[in-house]
Amino acid sequence: MSRATWAAPSTRRPTSRSSSGVTGHAETVRVTFDPQQIGYEAVAKRFFEIHDPTEVDRQGPDIGPQYRTAVFVTGPEQRAIVDSLIARLKANGYAVATTVEDAGKFWPAEEYHQNYYVRTRKTPYCHMPVPRFDQRASS
């Protein structure tokens, strides 16, 4: 299960309007999963395959530090897994910009962010799977 959220470095509740790059918040998707069904490494690997981890402070047409590529981890085991995946991507020639940050408070994003593509029937513009772990970066 996933939910659009804001990862908050502060206790102030962010909104799309207030998080225009000056508050330190990041637009995120908080993923809840059953580790009996799928491991954290598979979830994290998919994250790197469905967005561009090389873009700095943007994803597709969305620009600003609130759109940075980041993984918010809940402990040293998750951090080690993400660090290992980033190392694999770098070995494949990707200039990974993804930061690994401690998970803090996640604030639910406004309702219009939830299930966005389902509700609007738009085509995702920056979430197409790319097998980055199986191919070298193009120059």
CSV table of C-alpha atoms in Angstrom, one decimal:
chain,number,residue,atom,x,y,z
A,1,MET,CA,0.0,0.0,0.0
A,2,SER,CA,1.2,3.5,-0.7
A,3,ARG,CA,0.2,7.0,0.2
A,4,ALA,CA,1.4,10.3,-1.1
A,5,THR,CA,3.1,12.2,1.8
A,6,TRP,CA,5.5,14.9,2.8
A,7,ALA,CA,8.6,13.8,4.7
A,8,ALA,CA,9.0,16.5,7.3
A,9,PRO,CA,12.3,17.7,8.9
A,10,SER,CA,10.1,19.8,11.2
A,11,THR,CA,6.9,19.5,13.1
A,12,ARG,CA,5.2,22.1,10.9
A,13,ARG,CA,2.5,20.5,8.7
A,14,PRO,CA,3.5,21.0,5.1
A,15,THR,CA,1.3,21.5,2.1
A,16,SER,CA,2.0,21.8,-1.6
A,17,ARG,CA,1.9,25.6,-1.3
A,18,SER,CA,4.1,25.8,1.8
A,19,SER,CA,6.6,23.3,0.6
A,20,SER,CA,7.8,25.2,-2.5
A,21,GLY,CA,11.4,24.3,-1.8
A,22,VAL,CA,12.0,26.5,1.2
A,23,THR,CA,10.9,24.3,4.1
A,24,GLY,CA,13.1,21.2,3.6
A,25,HIS,CA,10.2,18.9,3.1
A,26,ALA,CA,10.2,16.3,0.3
A,27,GLU,CA,7.2,15.1,-1.7
A,28,THR,CA,7.2,11.4,-1.0
A,29,VAL,CA,5.4,8.1,-1.3
A,30,ARG,CA,5.2,6.2,2.0
A,31,VAL,CA,5.1,2.5,1.2
A,32,THR,CA,3.7,0.0,3.6
A,33,PHE,CA,4.6,-3.6,2.9
A,34,ASP,CA,4.5,-7.1,4.4
A,35,PRO,CA,8.1,-8.4,4.8
A,36,GLN,CA,6.7,-11.9,4.7
A,37,GLN,CA,5.5,-11.2,1.1
A,38,ILE,CA,8.2,-9.0,-0.2
A,39,GLY,CA,11.6,-7.9,1.1
A,40,TYR,CA,12.8,-4.4,1.6
A,41,GLU,CA,15.5,-4.8,-1.0
A,42,ALA,CA,12.9,-5.6,-3.7
A,43,VAL,CA,10.8,-2.6,-2.7
A,44,ALA,CA,13.9,-0.3,-2.7
A,45,LYS,CA,15.2,-1.7,-6.0
A,46,ARG,CA,11.8,-1.0,-7.6
A,47,PHE,CA,12.0,2.6,-6.4
A,48,PHE,CA,15.3,3.1,-8.3
A,49,GLU,CA,13.7,1.5,-11.4
A,50,ILE,CA,10.6,3.6,-11.6
A,51,HIS,CA,12.1,7.1,-11.2
A,52,ASP,CA,15.3,8.8,-12.4
A,53,PRO,CA,17.7,8.7,-9.5
A,54,THR,CA,20.2,10.9,-11.4
A,55,GLU,CA,18.0,14.0,-11.5
A,56,VAL,CA,19.0,16.7,-9.0
A,57,ASP,CA,16.1,18.5,-7.3
A,58,ARG,CA,13.5,17.4,-9.8
A,59,GLN,CA,11.5,14.6,-11.2
A,60,GLY,CA,10.4,15.1,-14.8
A,61,PRO,CA,8.7,18.5,-15.1
A,62,ASP,CA,8.5,19.0,-11.3
A,63,ILE,CA,11.4,21.2,-10.3
A,64,GLY,CA,12.7,22.1,-6.8
A,65,PRO,CA,14.3,20.5,-3.8
A,66,GLN,CA,10.9,19.2,-2.6
A,67,TYR,CA,11.1,16.9,-5.6
A,68,ARG,CA,14.6,15.6,-4.8
A,69,THR,CA,15.4,11.9,-5.1
A,70,ALA,CA,15.6,10.6,-1.6
A,71,VAL,CA,15.1,7.4,0.4
A,72,PHE,CA,13.9,7.8,4.0
A,73,VAL,CA,15.1,4.8,6.0
A,74,THR,CA,14.0,3.5,9.4
A,75,GLY,CA,17.2,2.0,10.5
A,76,PRO,CA,20.7,0.8,9.7
A,77,GLU,CA,19.6,-2.4,7.9
A,78,GLN,CA,17.5,-0.4,5.4
A,79,ARG,CA,20.3,2.2,5.1
A,80,ALA,CA,22.8,-0.6,4.2
A,81,ILE,CA,20.5,-2.1,1.6
A,82,VAL,CA,19.9,1.3,-0.1
A,83,ASP,CA,23.7,2.1,0.1
A,84,SER,CA,24.4,-1.2,-1.6
A,85,LEU,CA,21.8,-0.6,-4.4
A,86,ILE,CA,23.3,2.9,-5.0
A,87,ALA,CA,26.7,1.4,-5.2
A,88,ARG,CA,25.4,-1.1,-7.9
A,89,LEU,CA,23.9,1.7,-9.9
A,90,LYS,CA,27.1,3.8,-9.7
A,91,ALA,CA,29.1,0.7,-10.8
A,92,ASN,CA,26.7,0.6,-13.9
A,93,GLY,CA,27.7,4.2,-14.6
A,94,TYR,CA,24.8,6.1,-13.2
A,95,ALA,CA,25.5,9.4,-11.5
A,96,VAL,CA,23.1,8.8,-8.6
A,97,ALA,CA,21.8,11.9,-6.9
A,98,THR,CA,19.6,10.0,-4.4
A,99,THR,CA,20.1,10.9,-0.8
A,100,VAL,CA,19.6,8.5,2.0
A,101,GLU,CA,17.9,10.2,5.0
A,102,ASP,CA,16.6,9.1,8.3
A,103,ALA,CA,12.8,8.8,8.2
A,104,GLY,CA,11.1,11.4,10.4
A,105,LYS,CA,7.5,12.3,10.4
A,106,PHE,CA,5.4,11.6,7.3
A,107,TRP,CA,2.5,14.0,6.8
A,108,PRO,CA,-0.3,12.9,4.5
A,109,ALA,CA,-0.3,15.0,1.3
A,110,GLU,CA,-3.5,16.8,0.3
A,111,GLU,CA,-6.3,14.5,-1.0
A,112,TYR,CA,-5.8,15.6,-4.6
A,113,HIS,CA,-2.3,13.9,-4.5
A,114,GLN,CA,-3.7,10.5,-3.5
A,115,ASN,CA,-4.2,8.0,-6.3
A,116,TYR,CA,-3.5,10.8,-8.7
A,117,TYR,CA,-3.1,8.7,-11.9
A,118,VAL,CA,-6.1,6.6,-11.1
A,119,ARG,CA,-8.3,9.6,-10.4
A,120,THR,CA,-7.1,11.7,-13.4
A,121,ARG,CA,-6.5,8.9,-15.8
A,122,LYS,CA,-3.3,10.6,-16.9
A,123,THR,CA,-0.3,8.7,-18.1
A,124,PRO,CA,2.6,8.7,-15.6
A,125,TYR,CA,5.4,10.9,-16.9
A,126,CYS,CA,8.3,10.0,-14.7
A,127,HIS,CA,7.5,6.5,-13.3
A,128,MET,CA,8.2,4.2,-16.2
A,129,PRO,CA,10.3,1.1,-15.2
A,130,VAL,CA,13.9,1.1,-16.4
A,131,PRO,CA,16.0,-2.0,-15.7
A,132,ARG,CA,19.0,0.1,-14.4
A,133,PHE,CA,20.5,-2.8,-12.4
A,134,ASP,CA,20.7,-4.9,-15.6
A,135,GLN,CA,22.1,-2.2,-18.0
A,136,ARG,CA,24.8,0.3,-18.1
A,137,ALA,CA,24.0,4.0,-18.2
A,138,SER,CA,24.0,5.5,-21.7
A,139,SER,CA,26.4,8.3,-22.3
